[in-house]
Coordinates of C-alpha atoms and ligand atoms in Angstrom, one line a residue:
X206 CA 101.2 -163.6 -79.5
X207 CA 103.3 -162.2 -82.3
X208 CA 104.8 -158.7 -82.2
X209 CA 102.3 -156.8 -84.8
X210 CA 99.3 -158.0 -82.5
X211 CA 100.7 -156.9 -79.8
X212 CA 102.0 -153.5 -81.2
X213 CA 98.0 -153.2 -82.5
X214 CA 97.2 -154.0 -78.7
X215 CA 99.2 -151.3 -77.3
X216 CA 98.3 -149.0 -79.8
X217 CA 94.4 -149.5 -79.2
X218 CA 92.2 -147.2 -77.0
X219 CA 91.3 -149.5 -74.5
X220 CA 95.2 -150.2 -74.2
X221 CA 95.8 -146.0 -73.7
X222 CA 92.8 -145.3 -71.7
X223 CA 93.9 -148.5 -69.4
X224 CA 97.3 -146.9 -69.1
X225 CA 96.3 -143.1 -68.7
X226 CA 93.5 -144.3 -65.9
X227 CA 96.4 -146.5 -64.0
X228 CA 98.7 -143.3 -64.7
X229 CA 95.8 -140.9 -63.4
X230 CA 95.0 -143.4 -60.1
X231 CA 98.8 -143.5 -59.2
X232 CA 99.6 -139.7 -59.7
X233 CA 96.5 -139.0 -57.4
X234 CA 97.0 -141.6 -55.1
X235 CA 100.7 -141.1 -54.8
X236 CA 99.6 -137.0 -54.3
X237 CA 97.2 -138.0 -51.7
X238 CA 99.5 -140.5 -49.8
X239 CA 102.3 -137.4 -49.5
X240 CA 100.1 -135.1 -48.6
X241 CA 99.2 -137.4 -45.4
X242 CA 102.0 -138.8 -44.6
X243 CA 103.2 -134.5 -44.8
X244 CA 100.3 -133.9 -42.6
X245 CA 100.5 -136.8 -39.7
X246 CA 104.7 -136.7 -39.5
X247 CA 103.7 -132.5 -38.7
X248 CA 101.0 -133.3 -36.4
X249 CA 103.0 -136.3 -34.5
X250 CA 106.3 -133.6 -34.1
X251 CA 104.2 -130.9 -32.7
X252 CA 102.7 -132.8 -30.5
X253 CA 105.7 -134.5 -29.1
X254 CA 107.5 -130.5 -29.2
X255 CA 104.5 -129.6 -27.1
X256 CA 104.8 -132.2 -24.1
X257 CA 108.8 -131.2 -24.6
X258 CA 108.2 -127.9 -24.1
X259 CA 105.8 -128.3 -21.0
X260 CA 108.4 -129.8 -19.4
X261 CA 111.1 -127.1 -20.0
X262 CA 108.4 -124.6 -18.6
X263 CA 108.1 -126.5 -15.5
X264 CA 111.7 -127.1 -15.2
X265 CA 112.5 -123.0 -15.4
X266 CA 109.9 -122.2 -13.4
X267 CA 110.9 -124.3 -10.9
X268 CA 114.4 -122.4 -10.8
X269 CA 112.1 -118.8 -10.9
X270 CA 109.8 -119.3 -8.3
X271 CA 111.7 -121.2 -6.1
X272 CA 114.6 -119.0 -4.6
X273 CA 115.8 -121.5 -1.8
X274 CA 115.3 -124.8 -4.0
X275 CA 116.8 -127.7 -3.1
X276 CA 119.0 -129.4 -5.4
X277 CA 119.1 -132.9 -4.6
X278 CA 115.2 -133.3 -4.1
X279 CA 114.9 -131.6 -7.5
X280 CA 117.1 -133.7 -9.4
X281 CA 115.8 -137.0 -7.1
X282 CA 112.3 -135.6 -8.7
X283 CA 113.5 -135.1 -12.2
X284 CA 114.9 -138.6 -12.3
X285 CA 111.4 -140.0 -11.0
X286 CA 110.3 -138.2 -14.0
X287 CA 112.5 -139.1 -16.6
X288 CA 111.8 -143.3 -15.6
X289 CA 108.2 -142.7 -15.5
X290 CA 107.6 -140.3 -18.6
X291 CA 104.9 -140.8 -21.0
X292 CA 107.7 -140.0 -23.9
X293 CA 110.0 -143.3 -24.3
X294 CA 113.2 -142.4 -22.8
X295 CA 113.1 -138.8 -22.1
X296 CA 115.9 -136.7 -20.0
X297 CA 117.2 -134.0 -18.7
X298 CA 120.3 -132.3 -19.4
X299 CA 121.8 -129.1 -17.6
X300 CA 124.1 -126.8 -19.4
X301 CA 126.6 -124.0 -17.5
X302 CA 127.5 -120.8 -19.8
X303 CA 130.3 -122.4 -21.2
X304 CA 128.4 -125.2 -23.0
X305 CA 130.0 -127.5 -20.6
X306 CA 127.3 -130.2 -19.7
X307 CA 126.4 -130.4 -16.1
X308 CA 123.6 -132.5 -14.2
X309 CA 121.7 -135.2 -16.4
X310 CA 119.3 -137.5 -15.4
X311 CA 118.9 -140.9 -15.7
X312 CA 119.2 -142.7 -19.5
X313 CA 120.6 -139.2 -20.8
X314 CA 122.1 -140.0 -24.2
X315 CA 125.7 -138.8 -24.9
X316 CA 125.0 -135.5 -26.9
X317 CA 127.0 -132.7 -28.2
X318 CA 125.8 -129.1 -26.7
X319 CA 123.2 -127.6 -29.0
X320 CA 124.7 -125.3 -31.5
X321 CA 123.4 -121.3 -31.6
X322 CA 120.9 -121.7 -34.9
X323 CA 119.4 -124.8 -32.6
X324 CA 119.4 -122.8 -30.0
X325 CA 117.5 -120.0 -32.1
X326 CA 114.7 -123.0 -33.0
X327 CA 113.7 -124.0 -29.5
X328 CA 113.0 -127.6 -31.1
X329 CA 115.1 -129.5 -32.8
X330 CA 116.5 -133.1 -33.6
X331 CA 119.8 -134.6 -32.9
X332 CA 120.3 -137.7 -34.1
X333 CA 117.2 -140.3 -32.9
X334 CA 116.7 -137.5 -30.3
X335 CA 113.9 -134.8 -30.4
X336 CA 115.3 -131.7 -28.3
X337 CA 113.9 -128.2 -26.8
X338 CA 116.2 -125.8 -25.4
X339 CA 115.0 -123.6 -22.7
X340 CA 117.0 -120.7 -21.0
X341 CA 117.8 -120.2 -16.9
X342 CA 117.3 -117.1 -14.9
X343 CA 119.0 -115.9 -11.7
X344 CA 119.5 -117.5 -8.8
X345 CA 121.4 -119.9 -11.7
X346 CA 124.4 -118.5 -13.7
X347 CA 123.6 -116.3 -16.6
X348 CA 124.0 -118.4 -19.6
X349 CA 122.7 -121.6 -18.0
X350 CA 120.6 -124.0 -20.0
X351 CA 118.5 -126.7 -19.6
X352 CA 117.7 -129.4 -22.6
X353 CA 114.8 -131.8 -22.6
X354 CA 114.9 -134.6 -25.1
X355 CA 113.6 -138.3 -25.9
X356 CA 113.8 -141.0 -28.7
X357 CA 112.2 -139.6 -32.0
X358 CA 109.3 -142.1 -31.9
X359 CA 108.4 -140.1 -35.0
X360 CA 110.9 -140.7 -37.0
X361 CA 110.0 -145.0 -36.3
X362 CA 106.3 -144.2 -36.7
X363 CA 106.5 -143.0 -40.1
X364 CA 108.9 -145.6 -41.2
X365 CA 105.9 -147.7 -40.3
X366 CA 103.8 -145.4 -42.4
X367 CA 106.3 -145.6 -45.4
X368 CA 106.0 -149.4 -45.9
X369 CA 102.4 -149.0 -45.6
X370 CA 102.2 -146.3 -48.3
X371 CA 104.6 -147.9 -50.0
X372 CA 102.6 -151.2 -50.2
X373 CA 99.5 -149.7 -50.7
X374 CA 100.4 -147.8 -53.4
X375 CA 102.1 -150.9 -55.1
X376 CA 98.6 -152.1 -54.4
X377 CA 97.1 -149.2 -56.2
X378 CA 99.2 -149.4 -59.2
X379 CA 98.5 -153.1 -59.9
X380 CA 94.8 -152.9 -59.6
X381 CA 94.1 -149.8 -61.1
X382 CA 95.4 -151.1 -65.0
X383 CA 92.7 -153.9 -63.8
X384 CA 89.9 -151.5 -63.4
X385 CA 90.6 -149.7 -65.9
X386 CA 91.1 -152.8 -68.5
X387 CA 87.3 -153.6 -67.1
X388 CA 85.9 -150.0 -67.1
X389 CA 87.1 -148.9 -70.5
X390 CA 85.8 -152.3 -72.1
X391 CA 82.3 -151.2 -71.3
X392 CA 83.1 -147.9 -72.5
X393 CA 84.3 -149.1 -76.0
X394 CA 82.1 -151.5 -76.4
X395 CA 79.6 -149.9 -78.3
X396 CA 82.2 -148.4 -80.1
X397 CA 83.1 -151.7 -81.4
X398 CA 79.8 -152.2 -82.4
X399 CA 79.7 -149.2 -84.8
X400 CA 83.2 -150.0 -86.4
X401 CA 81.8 -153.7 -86.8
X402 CA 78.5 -152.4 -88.3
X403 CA 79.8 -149.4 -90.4
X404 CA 82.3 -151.8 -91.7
X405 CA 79.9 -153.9 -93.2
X406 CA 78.2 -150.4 -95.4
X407 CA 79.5 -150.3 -98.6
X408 CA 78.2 -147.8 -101.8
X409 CA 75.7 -150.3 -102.7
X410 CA 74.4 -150.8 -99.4
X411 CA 73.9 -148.3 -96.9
X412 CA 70.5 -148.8 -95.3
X413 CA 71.8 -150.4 -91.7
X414 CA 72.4 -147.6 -89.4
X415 CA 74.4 -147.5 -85.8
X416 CA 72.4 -148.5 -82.8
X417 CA 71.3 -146.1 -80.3
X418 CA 71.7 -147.0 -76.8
X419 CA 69.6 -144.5 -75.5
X420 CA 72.1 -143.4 -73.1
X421 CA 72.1 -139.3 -73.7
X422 CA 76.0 -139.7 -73.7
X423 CA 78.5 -138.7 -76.2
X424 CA 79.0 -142.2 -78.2
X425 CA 75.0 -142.1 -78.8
X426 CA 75.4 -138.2 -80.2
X427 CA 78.0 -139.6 -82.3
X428 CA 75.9 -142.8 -83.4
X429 CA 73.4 -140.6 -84.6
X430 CA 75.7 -138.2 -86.3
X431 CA 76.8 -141.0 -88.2
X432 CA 73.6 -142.2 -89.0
X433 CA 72.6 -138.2 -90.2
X434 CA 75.3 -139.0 -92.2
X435 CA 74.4 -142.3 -94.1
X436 CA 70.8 -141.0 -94.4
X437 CA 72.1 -137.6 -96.0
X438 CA 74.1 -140.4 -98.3
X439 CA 71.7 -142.7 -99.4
X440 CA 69.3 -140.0 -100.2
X441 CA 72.4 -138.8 -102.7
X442 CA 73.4 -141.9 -103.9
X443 CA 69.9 -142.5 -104.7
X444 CA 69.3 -138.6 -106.1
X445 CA 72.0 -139.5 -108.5
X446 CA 70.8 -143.3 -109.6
X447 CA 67.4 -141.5 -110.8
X448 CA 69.5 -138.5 -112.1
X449 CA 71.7 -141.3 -114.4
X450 CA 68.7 -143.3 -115.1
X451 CA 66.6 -140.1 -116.6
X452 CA 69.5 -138.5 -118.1
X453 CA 70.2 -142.3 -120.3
X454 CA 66.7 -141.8 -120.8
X455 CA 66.4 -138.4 -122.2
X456 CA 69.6 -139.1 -123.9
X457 CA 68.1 -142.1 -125.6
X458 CA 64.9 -140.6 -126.9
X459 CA 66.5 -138.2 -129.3
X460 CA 69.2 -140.5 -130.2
X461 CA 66.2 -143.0 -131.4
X462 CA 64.7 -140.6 -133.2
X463 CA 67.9 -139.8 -135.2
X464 CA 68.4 -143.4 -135.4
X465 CA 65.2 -143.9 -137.0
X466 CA 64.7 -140.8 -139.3
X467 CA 68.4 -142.0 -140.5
X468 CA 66.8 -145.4 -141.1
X469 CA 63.9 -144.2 -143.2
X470 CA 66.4 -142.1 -145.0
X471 CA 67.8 -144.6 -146.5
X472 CA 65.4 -146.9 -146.7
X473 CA 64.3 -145.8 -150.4
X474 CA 65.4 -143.5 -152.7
X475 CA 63.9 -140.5 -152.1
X476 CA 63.5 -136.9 -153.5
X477 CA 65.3 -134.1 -152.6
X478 CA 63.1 -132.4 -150.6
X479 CA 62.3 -135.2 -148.6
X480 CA 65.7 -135.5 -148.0
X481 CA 66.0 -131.5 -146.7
X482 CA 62.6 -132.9 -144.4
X483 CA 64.1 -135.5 -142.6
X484 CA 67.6 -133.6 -142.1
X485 CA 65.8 -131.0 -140.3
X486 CA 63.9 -133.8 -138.2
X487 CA 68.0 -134.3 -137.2
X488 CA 69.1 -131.2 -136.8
X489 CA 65.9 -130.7 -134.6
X490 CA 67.0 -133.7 -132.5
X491 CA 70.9 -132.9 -132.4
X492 CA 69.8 -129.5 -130.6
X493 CA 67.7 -131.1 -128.1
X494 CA 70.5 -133.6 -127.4
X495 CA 72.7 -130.4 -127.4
X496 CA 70.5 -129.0 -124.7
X497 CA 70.0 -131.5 -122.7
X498 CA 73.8 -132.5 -122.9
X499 CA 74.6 -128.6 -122.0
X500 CA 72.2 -129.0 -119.2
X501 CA 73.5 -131.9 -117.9
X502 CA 77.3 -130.3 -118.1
X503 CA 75.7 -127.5 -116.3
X504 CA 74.3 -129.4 -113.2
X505 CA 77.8 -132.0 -112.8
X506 CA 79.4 -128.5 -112.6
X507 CA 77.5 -127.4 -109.9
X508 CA 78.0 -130.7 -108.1
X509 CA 81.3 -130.3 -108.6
X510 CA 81.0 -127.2 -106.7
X511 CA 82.5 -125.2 -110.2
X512 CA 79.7 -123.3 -110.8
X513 CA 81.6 -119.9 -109.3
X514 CA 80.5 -117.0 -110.9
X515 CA 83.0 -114.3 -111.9
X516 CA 82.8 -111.6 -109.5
X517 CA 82.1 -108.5 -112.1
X518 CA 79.0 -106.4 -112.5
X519 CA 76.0 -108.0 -114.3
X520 CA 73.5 -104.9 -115.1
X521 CA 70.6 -107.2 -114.5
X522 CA 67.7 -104.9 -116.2
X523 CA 70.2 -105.2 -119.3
X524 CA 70.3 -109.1 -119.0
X525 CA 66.2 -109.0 -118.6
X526 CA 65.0 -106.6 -120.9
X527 CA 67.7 -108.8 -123.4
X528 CA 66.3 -112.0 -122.4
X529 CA 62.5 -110.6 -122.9
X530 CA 63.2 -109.6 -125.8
X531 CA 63.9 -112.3 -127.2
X532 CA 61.0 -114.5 -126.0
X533 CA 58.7 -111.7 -127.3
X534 CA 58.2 -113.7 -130.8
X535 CA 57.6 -116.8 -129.2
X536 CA 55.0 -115.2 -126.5
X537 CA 53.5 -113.9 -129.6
X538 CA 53.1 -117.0 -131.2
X539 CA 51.6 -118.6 -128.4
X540 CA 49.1 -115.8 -128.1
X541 CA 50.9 -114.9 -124.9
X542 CA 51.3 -111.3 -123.7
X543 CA 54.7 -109.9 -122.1
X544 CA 54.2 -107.0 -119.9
X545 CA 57.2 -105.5 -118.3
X546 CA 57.3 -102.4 -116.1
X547 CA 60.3 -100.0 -116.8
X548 CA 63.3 -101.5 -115.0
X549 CA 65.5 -99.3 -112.8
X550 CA 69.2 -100.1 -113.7
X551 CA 70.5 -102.1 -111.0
X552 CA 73.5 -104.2 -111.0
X553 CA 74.5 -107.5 -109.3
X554 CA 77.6 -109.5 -109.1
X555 CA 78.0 -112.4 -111.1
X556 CA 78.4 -114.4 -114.5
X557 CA 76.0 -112.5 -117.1
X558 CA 75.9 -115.6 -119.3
X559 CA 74.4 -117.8 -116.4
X560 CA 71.9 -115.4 -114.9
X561 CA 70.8 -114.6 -118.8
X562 CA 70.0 -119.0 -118.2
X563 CA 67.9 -118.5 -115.2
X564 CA 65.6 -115.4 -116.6
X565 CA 65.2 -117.3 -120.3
X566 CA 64.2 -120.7 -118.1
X567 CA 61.5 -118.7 -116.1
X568 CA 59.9 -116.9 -119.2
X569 CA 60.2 -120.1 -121.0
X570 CA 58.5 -121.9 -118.3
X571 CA 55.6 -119.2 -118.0
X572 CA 54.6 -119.1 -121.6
X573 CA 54.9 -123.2 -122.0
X574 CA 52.3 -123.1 -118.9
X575 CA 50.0 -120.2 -119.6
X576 CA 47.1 -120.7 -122.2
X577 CA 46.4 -117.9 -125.1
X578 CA 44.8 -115.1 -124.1
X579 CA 41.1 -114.5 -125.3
X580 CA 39.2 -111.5 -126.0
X581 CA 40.8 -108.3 -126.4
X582 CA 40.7 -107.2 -122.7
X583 CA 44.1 -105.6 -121.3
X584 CA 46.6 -108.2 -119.8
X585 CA 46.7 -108.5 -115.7
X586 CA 48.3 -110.8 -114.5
X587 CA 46.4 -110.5 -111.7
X588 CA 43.5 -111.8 -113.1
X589 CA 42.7 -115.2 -113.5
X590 CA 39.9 -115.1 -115.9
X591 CA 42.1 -112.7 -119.3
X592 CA 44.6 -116.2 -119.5
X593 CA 47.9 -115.3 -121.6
X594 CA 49.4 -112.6 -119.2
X595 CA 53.0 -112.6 -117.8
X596 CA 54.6 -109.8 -116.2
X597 CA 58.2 -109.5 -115.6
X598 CA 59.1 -106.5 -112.9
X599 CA 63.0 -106.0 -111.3
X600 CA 63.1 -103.9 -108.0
X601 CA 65.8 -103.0 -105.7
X602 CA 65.1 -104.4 -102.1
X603 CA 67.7 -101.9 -100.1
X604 CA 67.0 -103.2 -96.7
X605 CA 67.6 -106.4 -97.8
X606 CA 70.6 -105.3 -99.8
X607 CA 69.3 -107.5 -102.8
X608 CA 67.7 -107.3 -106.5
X609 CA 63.8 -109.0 -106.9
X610 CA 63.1 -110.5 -110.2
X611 CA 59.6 -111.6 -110.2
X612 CA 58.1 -113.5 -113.1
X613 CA 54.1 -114.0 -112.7
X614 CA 52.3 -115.8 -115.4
X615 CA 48.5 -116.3 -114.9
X616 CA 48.6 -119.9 -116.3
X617 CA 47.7 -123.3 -115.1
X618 CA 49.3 -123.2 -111.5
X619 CA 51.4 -125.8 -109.7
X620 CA 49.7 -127.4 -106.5
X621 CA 50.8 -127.3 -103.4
X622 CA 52.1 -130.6 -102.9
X623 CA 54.0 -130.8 -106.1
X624 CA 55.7 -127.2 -105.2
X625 CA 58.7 -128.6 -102.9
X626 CA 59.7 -130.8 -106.0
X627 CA 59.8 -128.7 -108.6
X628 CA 63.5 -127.6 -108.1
X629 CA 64.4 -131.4 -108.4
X630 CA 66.3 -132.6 -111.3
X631 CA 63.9 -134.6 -113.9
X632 CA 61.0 -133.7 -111.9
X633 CA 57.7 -132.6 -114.0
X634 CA 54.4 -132.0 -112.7
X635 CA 52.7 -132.6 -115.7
X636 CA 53.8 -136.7 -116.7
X637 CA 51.6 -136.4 -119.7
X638 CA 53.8 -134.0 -121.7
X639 CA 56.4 -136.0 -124.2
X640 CA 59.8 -136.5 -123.2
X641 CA 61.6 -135.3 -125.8
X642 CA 64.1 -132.6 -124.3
X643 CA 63.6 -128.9 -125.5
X644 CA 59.7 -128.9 -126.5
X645 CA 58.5 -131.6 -123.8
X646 CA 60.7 -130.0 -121.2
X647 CA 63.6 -132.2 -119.6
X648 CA 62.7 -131.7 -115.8
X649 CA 65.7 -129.3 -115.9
X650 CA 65.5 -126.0 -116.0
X651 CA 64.3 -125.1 -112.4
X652 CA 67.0 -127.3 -111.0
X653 CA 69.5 -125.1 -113.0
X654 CA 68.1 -122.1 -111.7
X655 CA 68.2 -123.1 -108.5
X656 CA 72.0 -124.0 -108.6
X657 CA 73.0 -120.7 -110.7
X658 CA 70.8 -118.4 -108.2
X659 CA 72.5 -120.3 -105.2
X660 CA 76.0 -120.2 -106.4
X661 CA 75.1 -116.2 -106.6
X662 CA 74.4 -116.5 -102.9
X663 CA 70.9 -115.8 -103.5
X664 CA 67.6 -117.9 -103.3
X665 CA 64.3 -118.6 -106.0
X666 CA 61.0 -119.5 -104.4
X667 CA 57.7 -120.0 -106.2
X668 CA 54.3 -119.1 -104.8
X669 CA 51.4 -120.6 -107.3
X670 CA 48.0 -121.9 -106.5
X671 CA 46.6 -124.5 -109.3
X672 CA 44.8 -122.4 -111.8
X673 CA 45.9 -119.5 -110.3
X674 CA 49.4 -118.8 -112.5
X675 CA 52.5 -119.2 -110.6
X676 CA 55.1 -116.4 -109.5
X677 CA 58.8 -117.2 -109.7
X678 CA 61.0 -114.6 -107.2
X679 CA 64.7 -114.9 -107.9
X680 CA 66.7 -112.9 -105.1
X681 CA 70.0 -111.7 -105.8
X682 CA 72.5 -110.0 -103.9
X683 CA 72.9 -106.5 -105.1
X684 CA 76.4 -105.4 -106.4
X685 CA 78.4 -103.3 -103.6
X686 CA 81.9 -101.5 -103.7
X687 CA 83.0 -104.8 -101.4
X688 CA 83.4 -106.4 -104.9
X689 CA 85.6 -103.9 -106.3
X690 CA 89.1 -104.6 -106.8
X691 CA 88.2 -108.2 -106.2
X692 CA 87.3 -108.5 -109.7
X693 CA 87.9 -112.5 -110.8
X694 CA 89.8 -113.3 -113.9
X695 CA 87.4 -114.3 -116.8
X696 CA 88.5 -117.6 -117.0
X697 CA 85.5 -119.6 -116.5
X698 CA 84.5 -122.0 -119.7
X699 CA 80.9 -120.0 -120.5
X700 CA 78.7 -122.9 -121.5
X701 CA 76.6 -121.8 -125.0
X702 CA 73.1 -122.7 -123.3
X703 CA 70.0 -121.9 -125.0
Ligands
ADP99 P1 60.6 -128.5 -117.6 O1 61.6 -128.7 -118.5 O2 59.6 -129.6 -117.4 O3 59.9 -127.2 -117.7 P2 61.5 -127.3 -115.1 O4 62.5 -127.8 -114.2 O5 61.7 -126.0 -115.7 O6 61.3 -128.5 -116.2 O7 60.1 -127.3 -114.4 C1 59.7 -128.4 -113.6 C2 58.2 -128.5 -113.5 O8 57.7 -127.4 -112.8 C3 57.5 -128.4 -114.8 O9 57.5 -129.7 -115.5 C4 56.2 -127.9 -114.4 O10 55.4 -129.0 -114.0 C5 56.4 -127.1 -113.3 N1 56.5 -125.6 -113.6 C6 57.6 -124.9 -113.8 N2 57.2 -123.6 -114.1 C7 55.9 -123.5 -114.1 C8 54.9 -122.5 -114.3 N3 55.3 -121.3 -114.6 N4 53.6 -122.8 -114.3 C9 53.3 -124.1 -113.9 N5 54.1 -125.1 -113.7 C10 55.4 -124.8 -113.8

């Protein structure tokens, strides 16, 4: 196998959860086999110190309760004892008070005299030799001692335990690479699967999505993450072919227009003032191209996520009495009424220029949808049978902490089902009208709104029943002394919309 396959080997997952599982198993196991073998050596030594120390007892008491012992039988006895003892090759060994040894039975090992710290510990071991030290009372010499000992069986038995832990866990550490070469293969398998299918999406195709194994666990949350993900995508990736497709298109129908009013131009001589005739046809193109070209500028800034608005005061009663103002001749021409309560000065942070956008796109909207009025009836909104009303009102919402713009037209309505679409780029209710940017309307101008009211931080919704009128809110943050001092350079390109 050559070395870069087996560096990408060592470096996969399977390879580090193989090693960290084997690492895992033989830390615990290794923990677990200490702690037993801790546990049985304490149990085996305290149970040997215990028969040890029976003895002893019996061995003093013997001397205490016995004042006219006799010697010989006792050590005959102890002799007995030490060949038949349960412990392999115990003894007995008598000390005077000089540390000199005296009696001993049978088998007794050759031993030094316990030293004072053993003496302290009752239990001790000298080499193979597991001790307890035991003091004699009168009728014996002060200072006498007695020993008892045998062979450290302990000390074999866990030899014997050693070399089995010592195999087992050599055991242990070759299988559990094994198990975990086997377990984390099922694990990653379906991650294989994803990085085999995801591999296979590209920009033009993203409809396949992950399989979900219907497990619950954390590799199926993640599948359908992903597939959140190429949904939320596609939907974009097909958002902006029909954005491209309608903006060549709306580019195109001016340009052809221009093309051909150019063409007829020249065509055949012709006299002055049909000359000034068809250059106006141009220059009435050329602006709708402008507009649509600003608009489109507009929108690829706010998907650019550079639609920030400076961060200054906008006196927003200014901005709609302004903007009102100056649809006032158009209204008028269209037979349309503009009614707009006295606004109470209120101000809201932002960029004057764009906000001035959204309020022109909403009264432009209502008087391109609302029919001339009829009869000489005052205007209400309200009503649905004087047509050619639109009101304009501003209040301050202080709870809320924002400004309400609402513009309410009493014009043709927008049905329910085509209400969630209106925000989206190109989209027009009414198919019918022309396409020819500014008069036919591009599809536009709600979108825009939409992106300059959001990147104010607030919202626009629309409440409209078909032949009803429709009412555009537009929410906006009101301005606060948080902004202050946080005023943002004026840098921003101000694009010269309509
Ligand atoms: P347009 O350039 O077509 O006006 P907009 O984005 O401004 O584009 O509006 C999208 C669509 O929403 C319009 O084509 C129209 O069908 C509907 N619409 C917007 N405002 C109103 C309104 N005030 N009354 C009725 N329909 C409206």
């Amino acid at each position: 196998m050559p070395l870069n396959t087996i560096r990408s080997h060592a470096r996969s997952l399977r390879a580090r959860l193989m090693l960290w599982n084997a690492g895992a198993v033989a830390a615990t196991g290794l923990l677990v086999l200490l702690a037993v073998r801790t546990g049985v050596q304490k149990r085996l030594i305290s149970e040997m110190d215990e028969v040890l120390r029976e003895d002893l007892k019996e061995i003093t008491l013997h001397f205490e309760g016995n004042q006219a012992y006799n010697w010989t039988t006792f050590t005959e006895e102890l002799d007995r004892k030490a060949e038949g003892h349960e412990l392999l090759r115990w003894f007995v060994q008598f000390y005077d008070d000089q540390d000199q040894p005296g009696w001993s039975s049978n088998n007794t090992p050759k031993l030094p005299p316990p030293t004072a710290e053993e003496k302290q510990r009752k239990s001790f071991t000298v080499k193979d030799y597991r001790l307890s030290y035991g003091d004699l009372t009168p009728p014996v010499k002060e200072g006498a001692y007695v020993v008892v000992g045998c062979q450290d069986y302990v000390s074999r038995d866990m030899a014997t335990i050693d070399l089995l832990v010592f195999f087992t866990g050599l055991i242990v550490l070759l299988i559990s690479p094994l198990v975990g070469h086997l377990l984390t293969g099922r694990v990653i398998r379906p991650l294989a699967q994803m990085i085999q299918t995801t591999s296979r999406l590209h920009p033009g195709e993203v409809s396949e999505r992950l399989p979900i194994r219907g497990t619950g666990d954390e590799l199926d949350s993640l599948a359908h993450t992903i597939n959140g993900l190429l949904d939320r995508i596609s939907t974009y990736l097909r958002q902006e072919h029909d954005f491209l497709a309608n903006a060549a298109h709306d580019l195109r129908t001016p340009l052809a227009a221009i093309r051909s009013s150019v063409e007829v131009a020249l065509g055949v001589e012709r006299s002055d003032e049909e000359y000034r005739e068809i250059l106006g046809l141009v220059i009435e193109q050329c602006s709708s191209l402008q507009t649509l070209v600003n608009q489109l500028l507009l929108l690829a800034e706010t998907d650019a996520d550079r639609l920030q608005p400076d961060i200054e005061p906008v006196q927003l009663d200014q901005v709609v009495s302004q903007v009102v103002a100056m649809f006032e001749g158009v209204a008028d021409d269209h037979g349309i009424e503009l009614r707009m309560a006295e606004l109470e000065p209120l101000s809201v942070p932002g960029n004057r220029h764009h906000l001035r956008q959204v309020v022109s796109n909403l009264l432009d909207n209502a008087i391109k949808f609302t029919a001339a009025r009829g009869g000489s009836e005052p205007c209400d909104p309200g009503d649905t049978s004087h047509q050619g009303c639109i009101q304009i009102a501003l209040v301050r919402d202080e709870p809320a902490g924002v400004a309400r713009l609402r513009v309410q037209d009493n014009g043709i309505g927008i049905s329910p089902e085509d209400q969630p679409q209106i925000f989206d780029r190109f989209f027009r209710a009414d198919k019918a009208r022309p396409r020819d940017g500014v008069a036919g309307g591009t599809g536009l101008g709600l979108s825009i709104c939409k992106a300059i009211v959001e990147s104010h931080g607030g919202e626009i919704t629309v409440e409209s029943k078909p032949g009803q009128g429709a009412t555009f809110v537009v929410s906006l943050p009101l301005y606060s002394s948080q902004f202050n001092g946080e005023r943002a350079e004026s840098d921003e390109q101000v694009l010269d919309l309509p």
